[in-house]
């Protein structure tokens, strides 16, 4: 365990399943608080299940097989992204998706991400939380850029993107062509 955290540094430290039944969990079945959400993820890790996190997923995740993390979640884990990420074991998460991110998350996400794991950021060019840190920070986080601000990846084309405050015409929807995908990968 790291000295500043009570969380395991890697999967070789004690990951023991706890009472939450992870076999019946789907993204639309239940709402978990922060502690229950961490327990769910630890259980899935102990069972060697792949973990995909949908950060800022809104009320319901639009990403198949992902665990929704949002302070407004009506399914998944109702918690702050930053609070959840800091409680996860280092190098434990297979994939992290942040669609229309609403807060800084890249540094905490990089720590939780497995080697070879990817972070997908789907955001408009105007979203400050969709921008990459400088190259020195990326290098310190052991992240390489696979693609930057490319057209929305096809696997996310079915998603609906919304803004928190209406545009001048009163709409909340963000046109799909305005969303760009950036992909980062964790290396040694």
Short mmCIF file of the C-alpha atoms (twelve columns), coordinates in Angstrom:
data_MODEL
# 
_entry.id   MODEL 
# 
loop_
_atom_site.group_PDB 
_atom_site.id 
_atom_site.type_symbol 
_atom_site.label_atom_id 
_atom_site.label_alt_id 
_atom_site.label_comp_id 
_atom_site.label_asym_id 
_atom_site.label_seq_id 
_atom_site.Cartn_x 
_atom_site.Cartn_y 
_atom_site.Cartn_z 
_atom_site.pdbx_PDB_model_num 
ATOM 1   C CA . UNK A 1   0.000   0.000   0.000   1 
ATOM 2   C CA . UNK A 2   1.152   3.511   -0.655  1 
ATOM 3   C CA . UNK A 3   1.932   5.581   2.454   1 
ATOM 4   C CA . UNK A 4   -0.570  8.341   1.622   1 
ATOM 5   C CA . UNK A 5   -3.420  5.962   0.843   1 
ATOM 6   C CA . UNK A 6   -5.099  2.976   2.367   1 
ATOM 7   C CA . UNK A 7   -5.731  1.549   -1.057  1 
ATOM 8   C CA . UNK A 8   -3.678  -1.300  -2.594  1 
ATOM 9   C CA . UNK A 9   -0.933  -0.220  -4.999  1 
ATOM 10  C CA . UNK A 10  -1.658  -3.103  -7.348  1 
ATOM 11  C CA . UNK A 11  -3.827  -6.132  -7.808  1 
ATOM 12  C CA . UNK A 12  -1.417  -8.468  -6.046  1 
ATOM 13  C CA . UNK A 13  -2.345  -6.944  -2.695  1 
ATOM 14  C CA . UNK A 14  -5.371  -8.325  -0.913  1 
ATOM 15  C CA . UNK A 15  -8.468  -8.016  -3.067  1 
ATOM 16  C CA . UNK A 16  -11.148 -10.057 -1.420  1 
ATOM 17  C CA . UNK A 17  -14.732 -10.113 -2.728  1 
ATOM 18  C CA . UNK A 18  -17.337 -8.586  -0.427  1 
ATOM 19  C CA . UNK A 19  -21.130 -8.901  -0.189  1 
ATOM 20  C CA . UNK A 20  -22.241 -6.872  -3.260  1 
ATOM 21  C CA . UNK A 21  -23.442 -9.306  -5.911  1 
ATOM 22  C CA . UNK A 22  -21.444 -8.224  -8.963  1 
ATOM 23  C CA . UNK A 23  -22.857 -10.975 -11.158 1 
ATOM 24  C CA . UNK A 24  -26.258 -9.321  -11.354 1 
ATOM 25  C CA . UNK A 25  -25.023 -5.731  -11.731 1 
ATOM 26  C CA . UNK A 26  -25.814 -3.892  -14.928 1 
ATOM 27  C CA . UNK A 27  -25.571 -0.189  -15.556 1 
ATOM 28  C CA . UNK A 28  -29.327 0.339   -15.211 1 
ATOM 29  C CA . UNK A 29  -30.047 -1.637  -12.058 1 
ATOM 30  C CA . UNK A 30  -28.844 0.205   -8.998  1 
ATOM 31  C CA . UNK A 31  -27.380 3.343   -7.524  1 
ATOM 32  C CA . UNK A 32  -24.327 2.955   -5.310  1 
ATOM 33  C CA . UNK A 33  -22.714 5.516   -3.058  1 
ATOM 34  C CA . UNK A 34  -18.950 6.091   -3.076  1 
ATOM 35  C CA . UNK A 35  -18.067 3.317   -0.616  1 
ATOM 36  C CA . UNK A 36  -20.385 0.791   -2.279  1 
ATOM 37  C CA . UNK A 37  -19.016 1.767   -5.691  1 
ATOM 38  C CA . UNK A 38  -15.426 1.199   -4.617  1 
ATOM 39  C CA . UNK A 39  -16.487 -2.146  -3.131  1 
ATOM 40  C CA . UNK A 40  -18.154 -3.145  -6.415  1 
ATOM 41  C CA . UNK A 41  -15.012 -2.344  -8.386  1 
ATOM 42  C CA . UNK A 42  -12.768 -4.173  -5.892  1 
ATOM 43  C CA . UNK A 43  -15.056 -7.218  -6.162  1 
ATOM 44  C CA . UNK A 44  -14.892 -7.161  -9.955  1 
ATOM 45  C CA . UNK A 45  -11.102 -6.849  -9.803  1 
ATOM 46  C CA . UNK A 46  -10.896 -9.810  -7.423  1 
ATOM 47  C CA . UNK A 47  -12.909 -11.819 -9.945  1 
ATOM 48  C CA . UNK A 48  -10.485 -10.641 -12.685 1 
ATOM 49  C CA . UNK A 49  -13.269 -8.900  -14.586 1 
ATOM 50  C CA . UNK A 50  -12.392 -6.107  -17.016 1 
ATOM 51  C CA . UNK A 51  -13.359 -2.701  -15.648 1 
ATOM 52  C CA . UNK A 52  -14.619 0.073   -17.922 1 
ATOM 53  C CA . UNK A 53  -15.523 3.348   -16.215 1 
ATOM 54  C CA . UNK A 54  -17.839 5.909   -17.797 1 
ATOM 55  C CA . UNK A 55  -16.835 9.140   -16.077 1 
ATOM 56  C CA . UNK A 56  -19.362 11.975  -16.147 1 
ATOM 57  C CA . UNK A 57  -21.869 9.534   -17.666 1 
ATOM 58  C CA . UNK A 58  -24.875 11.525  -16.479 1 
ATOM 59  C CA . UNK A 59  -27.954 9.821   -15.102 1 
ATOM 60  C CA . UNK A 60  -27.393 6.625   -17.110 1 
ATOM 61  C CA . UNK A 61  -24.288 5.356   -18.877 1 
ATOM 62  C CA . UNK A 62  -24.528 5.243   -22.656 1 
ATOM 63  C CA . UNK A 63  -21.449 3.006   -22.875 1 
ATOM 64  C CA . UNK A 64  -22.161 -0.742  -23.002 1 
ATOM 65  C CA . UNK A 65  -20.638 -2.733  -20.101 1 
ATOM 66  C CA . UNK A 66  -19.352 0.405   -18.380 1 
ATOM 67  C CA . UNK A 67  -19.858 1.491   -14.789 1 
ATOM 68  C CA . UNK A 68  -21.378 4.966   -14.701 1 
ATOM 69  C CA . UNK A 69  -19.719 7.476   -12.356 1 
ATOM 70  C CA . UNK A 70  -21.475 10.810  -11.906 1 
ATOM 71  C CA . UNK A 71  -22.761 13.011  -9.093  1 
ATOM 72  C CA . UNK A 72  -26.208 12.872  -10.761 1 
ATOM 73  C CA . UNK A 73  -26.179 9.128   -11.553 1 
ATOM 74  C CA . UNK A 74  -29.527 7.365   -11.399 1 
ATOM 75  C CA . UNK A 75  -27.659 4.141   -12.145 1 
ATOM 76  C CA . UNK A 76  -24.091 3.184   -11.357 1 
ATOM 77  C CA . UNK A 77  -22.058 5.066   -8.771  1 
ATOM 78  C CA . UNK A 78  -23.369 8.411   -7.552  1 
ATOM 79  C CA . UNK A 79  -20.141 10.118  -6.560  1 
ATOM 80  C CA . UNK A 80  -17.588 12.687  -7.554  1 
ATOM 81  C CA . UNK A 81  -15.225 11.360  -10.212 1 
ATOM 82  C CA . UNK A 82  -12.223 12.719  -8.289  1 
ATOM 83  C CA . UNK A 83  -13.342 11.102  -5.020  1 
ATOM 84  C CA . UNK A 84  -13.854 7.707   -6.664  1 
ATOM 85  C CA . UNK A 85  -10.633 7.665   -8.679  1 
ATOM 86  C CA . UNK A 86  -8.477  8.432   -5.637  1 
ATOM 87  C CA . UNK A 87  -9.905  5.406   -3.808  1 
ATOM 88  C CA . UNK A 88  -9.182  2.858   -6.548  1 
ATOM 89  C CA . UNK A 89  -6.110  0.620   -6.610  1 
ATOM 90  C CA . UNK A 90  -3.283  1.856   -8.804  1 
ATOM 91  C CA . UNK A 91  -2.979  0.201   -12.233 1 
ATOM 92  C CA . UNK A 92  -6.359  -1.525  -11.952 1 
ATOM 93  C CA . UNK A 93  -8.769  -0.063  -14.522 1 
ATOM 94  C CA . UNK A 94  -8.835  -1.363  -18.113 1 
ATOM 95  C CA . UNK A 95  -10.537 1.575   -19.804 1 
ATOM 96  C CA . UNK A 96  -11.791 5.009   -18.847 1 
ATOM 97  C CA . UNK A 97  -14.240 6.988   -20.947 1 
ATOM 98  C CA . UNK A 98  -14.915 10.648  -20.231 1 
ATOM 99  C CA . UNK A 99  -17.656 12.063  -22.413 1 
ATOM 100 C CA . UNK A 100 -18.159 15.788  -22.027 1 
ATOM 101 C CA . UNK A 101 -16.003 15.919  -18.857 1 
ATOM 102 C CA . UNK A 102 -17.118 18.400  -16.215 1 
ATOM 103 C CA . UNK A 103 -13.985 18.508  -14.012 1 
ATOM 104 C CA . UNK A 104 -10.265 17.744  -14.074 1 
ATOM 105 C CA . UNK A 105 -9.720  13.989  -14.047 1 
ATOM 106 C CA . UNK A 106 -6.719  12.968  -16.167 1 
ATOM 107 C CA . UNK A 107 -4.135  12.805  -13.378 1 
ATOM 108 C CA . UNK A 108 -6.298  10.636  -11.086 1 
ATOM 109 C CA . UNK A 109 -7.444  8.503   -14.029 1 
ATOM 110 C CA . UNK A 110 -3.844  7.841   -15.109 1 
ATOM 111 C CA . UNK A 111 -2.962  6.503   -11.662 1 
ATOM 112 C CA . UNK A 112 -5.911  4.066   -11.653 1 
ATOM 113 C CA . UNK A 113 -5.376  2.975   -15.292 1 
ATOM 114 C CA . UNK A 114 -3.613  -0.335  -16.071 1 
ATOM 115 C CA . UNK A 115 -0.519  -0.432  -18.232 1 
ATOM 116 C CA . UNK A 116 -1.805  -0.604  -21.792 1 
ATOM 117 C CA . UNK A 117 -5.172  0.804   -20.659 1 
ATOM 118 C CA . UNK A 118 -6.747  3.690   -22.525 1 
ATOM 119 C CA . UNK A 119 -8.502  6.909   -21.659 1 
ATOM 120 C CA . UNK A 120 -11.051 8.108   -24.232 1 
ATOM 121 C CA . UNK A 121 -11.993 11.781  -23.989 1 
ATOM 122 C CA . UNK A 122 -15.037 12.852  -26.000 1 
ATOM 123 C CA . UNK A 123 -15.424 16.630  -25.833 1 
ATOM 124 C CA . UNK A 124 -15.930 19.791  -27.798 1 
ATOM 125 C CA . UNK A 125 -12.863 21.900  -28.502 1 
ATOM 126 C CA . UNK A 126 -14.298 24.521  -26.144 1 
ATOM 127 C CA . UNK A 127 -14.517 22.168  -23.161 1 
ATOM 128 C CA . UNK A 128 -11.563 23.059  -20.890 1 
ATOM 129 C CA . UNK A 129 -11.718 19.641  -19.179 1 
ATOM 130 C CA . UNK A 130 -11.282 17.885  -22.519 1 
ATOM 131 C CA . UNK A 131 -7.906  19.504  -23.129 1 
ATOM 132 C CA . UNK A 132 -4.691  17.587  -22.570 1 
ATOM 133 C CA . UNK A 133 -2.073  18.587  -20.022 1 
ATOM 134 C CA . UNK A 134 1.355   19.568  -21.344 1 
ATOM 135 C CA . UNK A 135 3.839   16.961  -22.561 1 
ATOM 136 C CA . UNK A 136 5.849   16.980  -19.312 1 
ATOM 137 C CA . UNK A 137 2.755   16.072  -17.287 1 
ATOM 138 C CA . UNK A 138 1.740   13.386  -19.779 1 
ATOM 139 C CA . UNK A 139 5.241   11.919  -19.569 1 
ATOM 140 C CA . UNK A 140 5.156   11.953  -15.739 1 
ATOM 141 C CA . UNK A 141 1.763   10.196  -15.857 1 
ATOM 142 C CA . UNK A 142 3.194   7.659   -18.329 1 
ATOM 143 C CA . UNK A 143 0.556   8.529   -20.917 1 
ATOM 144 C CA . UNK A 144 1.106   8.680   -24.648 1 
ATOM 145 C CA . UNK A 145 -1.240  10.331  -27.099 1 
ATOM 146 C CA . UNK A 146 -2.789  7.928   -29.603 1 
ATOM 147 C CA . UNK A 147 -4.988  10.573  -31.249 1 
ATOM 148 C CA . UNK A 148 -6.021  14.163  -30.528 1 
ATOM 149 C CA . UNK A 149 -9.297  15.864  -31.410 1 
ATOM 150 C CA . UNK A 150 -10.193 13.380  -34.131 1 
ATOM 151 C CA . UNK A 151 -13.766 12.888  -35.289 1 
ATOM 152 C CA . UNK A 152 -15.894 11.128  -32.682 1 
ATOM 153 C CA . UNK A 153 -14.859 7.468   -32.472 1 
ATOM 154 C CA . UNK A 154 -17.530 5.251   -34.116 1 
ATOM 155 C CA . UNK A 155 -18.115 3.266   -30.913 1 
ATOM 156 C CA . UNK A 156 -19.517 6.467   -29.321 1 
ATOM 157 C CA . UNK A 157 -21.609 7.616   -32.297 1 
ATOM 158 C CA . UNK A 158 -24.850 6.388   -30.667 1 
ATOM 159 C CA . UNK A 159 -24.382 8.652   -27.648 1 
ATOM 160 C CA . UNK A 160 -26.329 11.821  -27.023 1 
ATOM 161 C CA . UNK A 161 -24.225 14.737  -25.761 1 
ATOM 162 C CA . UNK A 162 -25.741 17.607  -23.783 1 
ATOM 163 C CA . UNK A 163 -24.563 20.810  -22.206 1 
ATOM 164 C CA . UNK A 164 -25.457 21.886  -18.676 1 
ATOM 165 C CA . UNK A 165 -26.742 25.315  -19.694 1 
ATOM 166 C CA . UNK A 166 -28.828 26.031  -22.780 1 
ATOM 167 C CA . UNK A 167 -27.413 27.744  -25.845 1 
ATOM 168 C CA . UNK A 168 -28.878 31.083  -26.917 1 
ATOM 169 C CA . UNK A 169 -31.548 29.201  -28.891 1 
ATOM 170 C CA . UNK A 170 -32.575 27.261  -25.768 1 
ATOM 171 C CA . UNK A 171 -31.181 23.871  -26.840 1 
ATOM 172 C CA . UNK A 172 -29.119 21.599  -24.613 1 
ATOM 173 C CA . UNK A 173 -28.031 19.054  -27.239 1 
ATOM 174 C CA . UNK A 174 -24.497 19.233  -28.603 1 
ATOM 175 C CA . UNK A 175 -24.302 18.335  -32.312 1 
ATOM 176 C CA . UNK A 176 -22.397 15.067  -32.769 1 
ATOM 177 C CA . UNK A 177 -20.046 16.649  -35.331 1 
ATOM 178 C CA . UNK A 178 -18.844 19.057  -32.607 1 
ATOM 179 C CA . UNK A 179 -17.562 16.231  -30.414 1 
ATOM 180 C CA . UNK A 180 -13.967 15.110  -30.933 1 
ATOM 181 C CA . UNK A 181 -12.232 12.033  -29.492 1 
ATOM 182 C CA . UNK A 182 -8.799  12.089  -27.892 1 
ATOM 183 C CA . UNK A 183 -7.198  8.783   -26.872 1 
ATOM 184 C CA . UNK A 184 -4.406  8.329   -24.333 1 
ATOM 185 C CA . UNK A 185 -2.650  5.073   -23.468 1 
ATOM 186 C CA . UNK A 186 -0.665  4.214   -20.340 1 
ATOM 187 C CA . UNK A 187 2.838   2.883   -20.965 1 
ATOM 188 C CA . UNK A 188 5.731   1.698   -18.758 1 
# 
